[in-house]
Amino acid sequence: MQKSFRYKIVGGNENATINIKKREADEITYLDLSLKLNNEIPKKTILKCVVPATNALAIWSSFDRVHILRPDWGMNEINSRLASGMPIQQLLGFDGNNRMCVSVSDVDTPIKIRMGYNEENAEVICEVEFFSLQTNKKSEYNATVRFDFRNIKYYDSIYDTVNWWENECGYKSAFVPENAKLPMDSLWYSFHQNLDYRKIIQECKNSKELGLETVIIDDGWQTDDNNRGYAYCGDWEVSQRKMGDMKKLIGEIHKIGMKVMLWYSVPFMGIHSKKFQEFKTMLLDETGDNETFFSLDPRYKKVREYLSSLYENAIKDWDLDGLKLDFIDSFVLKGKSLESDERRDYESLEDAIHALMSETKEKLSKLKSDVLIEFRQSYVGPSIRKYGNMLRVGDCPGDVLTNRSQAINLRFTSGKTAVHSDMLMWNKTDTVENAAEQFINVIYTVPQISVLVDELSDEHKRMLKFYISFWKENRDVLLNGKLTAENPETDYSSARVTLNETEIITPYTNSLVEVFERKAIILNATLKDFVIVKGAESYKAKVVNCLGETISEFTIKNALEEINVSRAGIIYLNK
């Protein structure tokens, strides 16, 4: 495929000088792109590439669950910029291997990558579009587009791309404190905005007994209004009715033995906030809902100082352990914000976001070196990871499949940064097996729970306590082992992590599990009450249900063994 690779530049500025230098190494092609501009706003510049559509099955990208290889008149498309997404897209083969993994060295500039099937020539078209959103004036621009054609497992190509970003492109991740890698209780789905400090304290006592180590207090602490939306965001003053004395509340939670994080919607300034009049001329046009709230413009020094000081004072005054910094992807240039303003000290929005996050990180790290900072999809790319140490799957309440697939995708693309599931929730009248499915489908991430423990049945509490305990006991393997997963085109049929002769395996749709290591743990995430194990002859086996109760113990005698295990149960194998 590499030998048949063709490319050309389409579009761009009329008077721009464009140079492309091609380099090849180990079936990887690098195209070094250099643009010389006359201090003008860059127009959309497209690098169009063509390869034969041989062994071409599907598309993988970091967020998109639609994997079909679309025609070139309706291509699969990913969007990337500093505060949203990452520039990587992959063509998958029928054998589960990489056919072409495309990535870009510049993860800050707005970029689109598209792939599609050309019916006239049976070829795959790939387009890398630079400046997909309007940016500021430039005199020059440089970037490298990397095409990995190696016939290796698709996930190994993704891992290598992440290593390239980190080691050759200079995107080093933030330090990850220990508490970022421990289970958490997030109050959003369980409380929403109906917060009450007495109920929060009781919830923390209950969740600590189950093994949760941090509580995230979400939207609602800053307003008496419970109508959702962000019209009251911007002042970030404590609702005394809901929260009482914030410092006292946090002190009470610390006595329970839990860390405390607090939610902020970073960009939003609502029309009902007292600060709105002060900042109304420093807002990004056509953002928020463009009626009741807007996004602040970080290109103004006053905006950055206001926001970073808010977070600094929250940590200092209330003894918080971390912050959930939300909606960073809402910083977008549109409308009148594209016009110049001499009051700004930054022209580039991307540079201003970097400045805001850098100033925030510096202030908070001086107060607490192990401060917890959570970001969530889609602002989880290699550049933004310099500032946050927890990356969470985007909101998908009760959606097992999305939580599973996005959790695995985030693990592939996040290096050593702690990856968290979206908060787990379920209807309290559901079966304990269905509730357990929520947990085991995100077992390779740090679990966040968002159910009212007081309202759970004893059976659900037992299940949750068992699985949190199981996760903690196996945390090293689950988080530090190499994660592999089969059939990404189907939201993964199975996944496993391997570390130090131990493997933990979750079959999702494929009931046949092959065992390779001396110790194997199989979590039954299928909808069946059995798993067929291959390669475990003479292994000692123990089967438990989702409550941790032992169901059977025996020695496997056959190379292919059908083992009865209830849904969400576990098979322990030892050689």
Short mmCIF file of N, CA and C in Angstrom, two decimals, residues 171-313:
data_model
loop_
_atom_site.label_atom_id
_atom_site.label_comp_id
_atom_site.label_asym_id
_atom_site.label_seq_id
_atom_site.Cartn_x
_atom_site.Cartn_y
_atom_site.Cartn_z
N TYR A 171 4.64 16.56 23.27
CA TYR A 171 3.43 16.70 24.09
C TYR A 171 3.53 15.79 25.31
N LYS A 172 4.16 16.29 26.35
CA LYS A 172 4.34 15.53 27.59
C LYS A 172 3.11 15.69 28.49
N SER A 173 2.72 14.60 29.10
CA SER A 173 1.52 14.61 29.93
C SER A 173 1.82 15.08 31.35
N ALA A 174 0.76 15.53 32.03
CA ALA A 174 0.87 15.98 33.41
C ALA A 174 1.15 14.80 34.34
N PHE A 175 1.76 15.11 35.48
CA PHE A 175 1.97 14.13 36.54
C PHE A 175 0.61 13.61 37.02
N VAL A 176 0.53 12.30 37.26
CA VAL A 176 -0.73 11.69 37.69
C VAL A 176 -0.61 11.27 39.16
N PRO A 177 -1.27 11.98 40.08
CA PRO A 177 -1.21 11.61 41.49
C PRO A 177 -1.95 10.32 41.77
N GLU A 178 -1.64 9.70 42.89
CA GLU A 178 -2.21 8.40 43.22
C GLU A 178 -3.73 8.43 43.30
N ASN A 179 -4.28 9.50 43.86
CA ASN A 179 -5.73 9.54 44.04
C ASN A 179 -6.49 9.65 42.72
N ALA A 180 -5.81 10.05 41.64
CA ALA A 180 -6.45 10.06 40.33
C ALA A 180 -6.72 8.65 39.83
N LYS A 181 -6.09 7.66 40.49
CA LYS A 181 -6.19 6.28 40.06
C LYS A 181 -6.98 5.43 41.06
N LEU A 182 -7.88 6.08 41.80
CA LEU A 182 -8.72 5.37 42.76
C LEU A 182 -10.19 5.67 42.49
N PRO A 183 -11.10 4.73 42.76
CA PRO A 183 -12.52 4.88 42.43
C PRO A 183 -13.15 6.11 43.10
N MET A 184 -14.11 6.71 42.40
CA MET A 184 -14.71 7.96 42.85
C MET A 184 -16.23 7.89 42.85
N ASP A 185 -16.81 8.75 43.70
CA ASP A 185 -18.26 8.95 43.72
C ASP A 185 -18.53 10.33 43.13
N SER A 186 -19.16 10.36 41.97
CA SER A 186 -19.51 11.64 41.34
C SER A 186 -21.00 11.87 41.55
N LEU A 187 -21.36 13.07 41.94
CA LEU A 187 -22.73 13.33 42.38
C LEU A 187 -23.67 13.81 41.28
N TRP A 188 -23.20 13.87 40.02
CA TRP A 188 -24.05 14.48 39.00
C TRP A 188 -25.32 13.67 38.73
N TYR A 189 -25.18 12.40 38.33
CA TYR A 189 -26.37 11.63 38.00
C TYR A 189 -27.21 11.31 39.24
N SER A 190 -26.58 11.22 40.40
CA SER A 190 -27.30 10.86 41.62
C SER A 190 -28.02 12.05 42.24
N PHE A 191 -27.43 13.26 42.16
CA PHE A 191 -28.03 14.44 42.77
C PHE A 191 -28.52 15.46 41.74
N HIS A 192 -27.85 15.52 40.58
CA HIS A 192 -28.02 16.63 39.65
C HIS A 192 -27.85 17.94 40.43
N GLN A 193 -28.69 18.92 40.25
CA GLN A 193 -28.47 20.19 40.95
C GLN A 193 -29.14 20.23 42.34
N ASN A 194 -29.77 19.14 42.73
CA ASN A 194 -30.49 19.10 44.01
C ASN A 194 -29.55 18.74 45.16
N LEU A 195 -28.56 19.57 45.34
CA LEU A 195 -27.54 19.29 46.35
C LEU A 195 -28.01 19.73 47.73
N ASP A 196 -27.57 18.99 48.74
CA ASP A 196 -27.84 19.34 50.13
C ASP A 196 -26.66 18.81 50.94
N TYR A 197 -26.03 19.71 51.70
CA TYR A 197 -24.78 19.33 52.36
C TYR A 197 -24.97 18.17 53.34
N ARG A 198 -26.14 18.06 53.98
CA ARG A 198 -26.38 16.95 54.90
C ARG A 198 -26.44 15.62 54.15
N LYS A 199 -27.12 15.63 53.01
CA LYS A 199 -27.20 14.40 52.21
C LYS A 199 -25.85 14.05 51.59
N ILE A 200 -25.07 15.09 51.24
CA ILE A 200 -23.74 14.84 50.67
C ILE A 200 -22.85 14.13 51.69
N ILE A 201 -22.88 14.59 52.93
CA ILE A 201 -22.07 13.97 53.98
C ILE A 201 -22.48 12.51 54.17
N GLN A 202 -23.78 12.24 54.20
CA GLN A 202 -24.24 10.86 54.36
C GLN A 202 -23.85 10.00 53.17
N GLU A 203 -23.97 10.57 51.96
CA GLU A 203 -23.56 9.84 50.76
C GLU A 203 -22.09 9.49 50.81
N CYS A 204 -21.27 10.41 51.28
CA CYS A 204 -19.82 10.15 51.38
C CYS A 204 -19.53 9.04 52.38
N LYS A 205 -20.24 9.02 53.52
CA LYS A 205 -20.06 7.95 54.49
C LYS A 205 -20.41 6.60 53.87
N ASN A 206 -21.52 6.57 53.14
CA ASN A 206 -21.95 5.31 52.51
C ASN A 206 -20.99 4.86 51.43
N SER A 207 -20.56 5.80 50.60
CA SER A 207 -19.69 5.42 49.47
C SER A 207 -18.29 5.06 49.95
N LYS A 208 -17.83 5.67 51.03
CA LYS A 208 -16.53 5.30 51.59
C LYS A 208 -16.56 3.86 52.09
N GLU A 209 -17.68 3.45 52.68
CA GLU A 209 -17.81 2.06 53.14
C GLU A 209 -17.73 1.07 51.99
N LEU A 210 -18.16 1.51 50.80
CA LEU A 210 -18.09 0.64 49.62
C LEU A 210 -16.70 0.62 48.98
N GLY A 211 -15.85 1.59 49.35
CA GLY A 211 -14.49 1.62 48.82
C GLY A 211 -14.18 2.78 47.90
N LEU A 212 -15.08 3.76 47.81
CA LEU A 212 -14.82 4.93 46.97
C LEU A 212 -13.99 5.93 47.76
N GLU A 213 -13.05 6.60 47.08
CA GLU A 213 -12.04 7.37 47.79
C GLU A 213 -12.13 8.88 47.57
N THR A 214 -12.86 9.32 46.57
CA THR A 214 -12.99 10.75 46.27
C THR A 214 -14.43 11.05 45.90
N VAL A 215 -14.91 12.22 46.28
CA VAL A 215 -16.24 12.64 45.86
C VAL A 215 -16.10 13.87 44.96
N ILE A 216 -16.85 13.88 43.86
CA ILE A 216 -16.89 15.02 42.96
C ILE A 216 -18.24 15.70 43.11
N ILE A 217 -18.24 16.92 43.64
CA ILE A 217 -19.46 17.70 43.80
C ILE A 217 -19.67 18.49 42.51
N ASP A 218 -20.78 18.23 41.86
CA ASP A 218 -20.98 18.75 40.50
C ASP A 218 -21.86 20.00 40.50
N ASP A 219 -22.36 20.34 39.33
CA ASP A 219 -23.17 21.53 39.09
C ASP A 219 -24.30 21.66 40.10
N GLY A 220 -24.50 22.88 40.59
CA GLY A 220 -25.56 23.17 41.54
C GLY A 220 -25.07 23.83 42.81
N TRP A 221 -23.80 23.63 43.14
CA TRP A 221 -23.26 24.20 44.38
C TRP A 221 -23.19 25.72 44.33
N GLN A 222 -23.19 26.27 43.09
CA GLN A 222 -22.95 27.70 42.90
C GLN A 222 -24.23 28.50 42.66
N THR A 223 -25.39 27.84 42.74
CA THR A 223 -26.65 28.54 42.45
C THR A 223 -27.81 27.90 43.20
N ASP A 224 -28.78 28.73 43.57
CA ASP A 224 -30.02 28.21 44.17
C ASP A 224 -30.97 27.70 43.10
N ASP A 225 -30.73 28.07 41.85
CA ASP A 225 -31.60 27.70 40.74
C ASP A 225 -31.35 26.25 40.33
N ASN A 226 -32.41 25.48 40.15
CA ASN A 226 -32.28 24.07 39.79
C ASN A 226 -32.84 23.76 38.41
N ASN A 227 -32.89 24.74 37.54
CA ASN A 227 -33.52 24.56 36.23
C ASN A 227 -32.52 24.16 35.14
N ARG A 228 -31.36 23.66 35.54
CA ARG A 228 -30.31 23.29 34.61
C ARG A 228 -29.88 24.51 33.79
N GLY A 229 -29.05 24.27 32.78
CA GLY A 229 -28.54 25.41 32.02
C GLY A 229 -27.45 26.14 32.79
N TYR A 230 -26.92 27.22 32.19
CA TYR A 230 -25.74 27.87 32.75
C TYR A 230 -25.93 29.38 32.86
N ALA A 231 -27.18 29.82 32.96
CA ALA A 231 -27.45 31.26 33.03
C ALA A 231 -26.96 31.88 34.32
N TYR A 232 -26.72 31.06 35.35
CA TYR A 232 -26.25 31.58 36.64
C TYR A 232 -24.76 31.31 36.87
N CYS A 233 -24.07 30.75 35.88
CA CYS A 233 -22.63 30.52 36.02
C CYS A 233 -21.86 31.83 35.83
N GLY A 234 -20.72 31.92 36.46
CA GLY A 234 -19.85 33.08 36.27
C GLY A 234 -19.34 33.69 37.55
N ASP A 235 -20.19 33.75 38.60
CA ASP A 235 -19.77 34.32 39.88
C ASP A 235 -19.07 33.28 40.75
N TRP A 236 -19.57 32.05 40.70
CA TRP A 236 -19.00 30.93 41.45
C TRP A 236 -18.95 31.22 42.95
N GLU A 237 -20.11 31.71 43.43
CA GLU A 237 -20.28 31.91 44.86
C GLU A 237 -21.13 30.77 45.42
N VAL A 238 -20.81 30.35 46.63
CA VAL A 238 -21.44 29.17 47.20
C VAL A 238 -22.90 29.43 47.55
N SER A 239 -23.76 28.50 47.16
CA SER A 239 -25.16 28.54 47.58
C SER A 239 -25.21 28.10 49.05
N GLN A 240 -25.47 29.06 49.93
CA GLN A 240 -25.50 28.75 51.35
C GLN A 240 -26.64 27.78 51.68
N ARG A 241 -27.75 27.93 50.98
CA ARG A 241 -28.89 27.05 51.24
C ARG A 241 -28.56 25.59 50.98
N LYS A 242 -27.82 25.33 49.89
CA LYS A 242 -27.50 23.96 49.53
C LYS A 242 -26.25 23.44 50.24
N MET A 243 -25.24 24.29 50.34
CA MET A 243 -23.92 23.81 50.74
C MET A 243 -23.52 24.20 52.16
N GLY A 244 -24.22 25.17 52.76
CA GLY A 244 -23.80 25.65 54.06
C GLY A 244 -22.45 26.31 53.95
N ASP A 245 -21.57 26.02 54.88
CA ASP A 245 -20.20 26.53 54.88
C ASP A 245 -19.33 25.56 54.08
N MET A 246 -18.83 25.99 52.91
CA MET A 246 -18.10 25.09 52.02
C MET A 246 -16.85 24.52 52.69
N LYS A 247 -16.09 25.36 53.37
CA LYS A 247 -14.87 24.88 54.01
C LYS A 247 -15.19 23.85 55.09
N LYS A 248 -16.26 24.11 55.85
CA LYS A 248 -16.66 23.16 56.89
C LYS A 248 -17.12 21.85 56.28
N LEU A 249 -17.88 21.92 55.18
CA LEU A 249 -18.35 20.71 54.51
C LEU A 249 -17.17 19.87 54.04
N ILE A 250 -16.21 20.51 53.41
CA ILE A 250 -15.05 19.77 52.91
C ILE A 250 -14.26 19.16 54.06
N GLY A 251 -14.18 19.90 55.17
CA GLY A 251 -13.51 19.35 56.36
C GLY A 251 -14.20 18.10 56.88
N GLU A 252 -15.55 18.11 56.86
CA GLU A 252 -16.30 16.94 57.30
C GLU A 252 -16.05 15.74 56.38
N ILE A 253 -15.97 16.00 55.08
CA ILE A 253 -15.72 14.91 54.14
C ILE A 253 -14.30 14.38 54.31
N HIS A 254 -13.35 15.26 54.56
CA HIS A 254 -11.98 14.81 54.83
C HIS A 254 -11.92 13.91 56.06
N LYS A 255 -12.72 14.21 57.08
CA LYS A 255 -12.75 13.37 58.28
C LYS A 255 -13.26 11.97 57.96
N ILE A 256 -14.13 11.87 56.98
CA ILE A 256 -14.64 10.56 56.55
C ILE A 256 -13.52 9.76 55.87
N GLY A 257 -12.53 10.48 55.33
CA GLY A 257 -11.41 9.82 54.66
C GLY A 257 -11.45 9.93 53.16
N MET A 258 -12.24 10.88 52.63
CA MET A 258 -12.36 11.04 51.19
C MET A 258 -11.78 12.37 50.74
N LYS A 259 -11.26 12.39 49.52
CA LYS A 259 -10.85 13.62 48.86
C LYS A 259 -12.09 14.28 48.26
N VAL A 260 -11.96 15.60 47.97
CA VAL A 260 -13.09 16.35 47.45
C VAL A 260 -12.69 17.14 46.21
N MET A 261 -13.47 17.00 45.14
CA MET A 261 -13.30 17.79 43.93
C MET A 261 -14.57 18.59 43.67
N LEU A 262 -14.42 19.72 43.00
CA LEU A 262 -15.54 20.62 42.75
C LEU A 262 -15.61 20.96 41.27
N TRP A 263 -16.83 21.02 40.75
CA TRP A 263 -17.08 21.27 39.32
C TRP A 263 -17.10 22.76 39.00
N TYR A 264 -16.48 23.11 37.87
CA TYR A 264 -16.58 24.45 37.28
C TYR A 264 -16.79 24.31 35.78
N SER A 265 -17.71 25.06 35.20
CA SER A 265 -17.80 25.16 33.74
C SER A 265 -16.90 26.31 33.32
N VAL A 266 -15.70 25.99 32.89
CA VAL A 266 -14.63 26.97 32.71
C VAL A 266 -15.05 28.18 31.87
N PRO A 267 -15.58 28.02 30.65
CA PRO A 267 -15.80 29.19 29.80
C PRO A 267 -17.05 30.00 30.11
N PHE A 268 -18.05 29.41 30.80
CA PHE A 268 -19.40 29.97 30.74
C PHE A 268 -19.60 31.18 31.65
N MET A 269 -20.23 32.20 31.08
CA MET A 269 -20.64 33.39 31.81
C MET A 269 -22.13 33.60 31.51
N GLY A 270 -22.97 33.44 32.56
CA GLY A 270 -24.40 33.54 32.38
C GLY A 270 -24.93 34.95 32.56
N ILE A 271 -26.06 35.23 31.94
CA ILE A 271 -26.61 36.58 31.97
C ILE A 271 -27.14 36.96 33.36
N HIS A 272 -27.38 35.98 34.22
CA HIS A 272 -27.88 36.28 35.57
C HIS A 272 -26.75 36.39 36.59
N SER A 273 -25.51 36.25 36.15
CA SER A 273 -24.40 36.41 37.09
C SER A 273 -24.09 37.88 37.31
N LYS A 274 -23.56 38.19 38.47
CA LYS A 274 -23.19 39.57 38.77
C LYS A 274 -22.01 40.03 37.93
N LYS A 275 -21.20 39.10 37.48
CA LYS A 275 -20.01 39.43 36.69
C LYS A 275 -20.32 39.66 35.21
N PHE A 276 -21.54 39.39 34.78
CA PHE A 276 -21.84 39.45 33.35
C PHE A 276 -21.56 40.84 32.78
N GLN A 277 -22.00 41.88 33.45
CA GLN A 277 -21.80 43.23 32.94
C GLN A 277 -20.32 43.58 32.84
N GLU A 278 -19.54 43.08 33.76
CA GLU A 278 -18.10 43.37 33.77
C GLU A 278 -17.40 42.71 32.58
N PHE A 279 -17.88 41.54 32.17
CA PHE A 279 -17.18 40.78 31.14
C PHE A 279 -17.95 40.70 29.82
N LYS A 280 -19.06 41.40 29.68
CA LYS A 280 -19.91 41.21 28.51
C LYS A 280 -19.24 41.63 27.21
N THR A 281 -18.19 42.44 27.26
CA THR A 281 -17.46 42.80 26.03
C THR A 281 -16.24 41.90 25.83
N MET A 282 -16.10 40.86 26.65
CA MET A 282 -14.97 39.93 26.53
C MET A 282 -15.49 38.50 26.39
N LEU A 283 -16.55 38.37 25.59
CA LEU A 283 -17.17 37.07 25.35
C LEU A 283 -16.94 36.64 23.91
N LEU A 284 -16.84 35.34 23.70
CA LEU A 284 -16.72 34.80 22.34
C LEU A 284 -18.09 34.79 21.68
N ASP A 285 -18.16 35.36 20.50
CA ASP A 285 -19.44 35.52 19.81
C ASP A 285 -20.01 34.16 19.39
N GLU A 286 -21.33 34.06 19.43
CA GLU A 286 -22.07 32.88 18.98
C GLU A 286 -21.68 31.61 19.73
N THR A 287 -21.41 31.75 21.04
CA THR A 287 -21.07 30.58 21.87
C THR A 287 -22.11 30.40 22.95
N GLY A 288 -21.94 29.33 23.74
CA GLY A 288 -22.97 28.98 24.71
C GLY A 288 -24.27 28.70 23.98
N ASP A 289 -25.38 29.16 24.55
CA ASP A 289 -26.63 29.07 23.79
C ASP A 289 -26.92 30.40 23.10
N ASN A 290 -25.95 31.33 23.19
CA ASN A 290 -26.01 32.63 22.51
C ASN A 290 -27.21 33.46 22.96
N GLU A 291 -27.74 33.11 24.14
CA GLU A 291 -28.89 33.84 24.65
C GLU A 291 -28.82 34.02 26.17
N THR A 292 -28.71 32.91 26.90
CA THR A 292 -28.67 33.01 28.36
C THR A 292 -27.26 32.85 28.93
N PHE A 293 -26.34 32.32 28.13
CA PHE A 293 -24.94 32.23 28.57
C PHE A 293 -24.03 32.19 27.35
N PHE A 294 -22.78 32.62 27.58
CA PHE A 294 -21.77 32.69 26.53
C PHE A 294 -20.45 32.15 27.08
N SER A 295 -19.47 31.98 26.17
CA SER A 295 -18.14 31.60 26.60
C SER A 295 -17.25 32.83 26.70
N LEU A 296 -16.51 32.91 27.78
CA LEU A 296 -15.52 33.97 27.93
C LEU A 296 -14.42 33.81 26.89
N ASP A 297 -13.75 34.91 26.58
CA ASP A 297 -12.66 34.91 25.60
C ASP A 297 -11.32 34.95 26.34
N PRO A 298 -10.58 33.85 26.38
CA PRO A 298 -9.32 33.81 27.14
C PRO A 298 -8.20 34.63 26.52
N ARG A 299 -8.44 35.24 25.35
CA ARG A 299 -7.41 36.11 24.76
C ARG A 299 -7.25 37.41 25.54
N TYR A 300 -8.18 37.66 26.46
CA TYR A 300 -8.06 38.84 27.33
C TYR A 300 -7.38 38.42 28.63
N LYS A 301 -6.35 39.15 29.00
CA LYS A 301 -5.62 38.83 30.23
C LYS A 301 -6.53 38.87 31.44
N LYS A 302 -7.47 39.82 31.47
CA LYS A 302 -8.39 39.94 32.59
C LYS A 302 -9.23 38.67 32.76
N VAL A 303 -9.65 38.07 31.66
CA VAL A 303 -10.43 36.83 31.72
C VAL A 303 -9.58 35.71 32.33
N ARG A 304 -8.37 35.56 31.84
CA ARG A 304 -7.51 34.48 32.33
C ARG A 304 -7.20 34.66 33.82
N GLU A 305 -6.90 35.89 34.22
CA GLU A 305 -6.60 36.14 35.62
C GLU A 305 -7.81 35.86 36.50
N TYR A 306 -8.99 36.23 36.02
CA TYR A 306 -10.20 35.99 36.80
C TYR A 306 -10.43 34.49 36.99
N LEU A 307 -10.34 33.73 35.91
CA LEU A 307 -10.62 32.30 35.99
C LEU A 307 -9.56 31.57 36.82
N SER A 308 -8.30 31.79 36.53
CA SER A 308 -7.25 31.07 37.27
C SER A 308 -7.26 31.43 38.75
N SER A 309 -7.61 32.68 39.07
CA SER A 309 -7.70 33.08 40.48
C SER A 309 -8.87 32.43 41.18
N LEU A 310 -9.98 32.23 40.46
CA LEU A 310 -11.12 31.51 41.03
C LEU A 310 -10.70 30.13 41.53
N TYR A 311 -9.99 29.40 40.67
CA TYR A 311 -9.59 28.04 41.01
C TYR A 311 -8.53 28.04 42.12
N GLU A 312 -7.61 28.99 42.03
CA GLU A 312 -6.58 29.11 43.06
C GLU A 312 -7.21 29.36 44.43
N ASN A 313 -8.14 30.28 44.49
CA ASN A 313 -8.77 30.62 45.77
C ASN A 313 -9.63 29.48 46.30
#
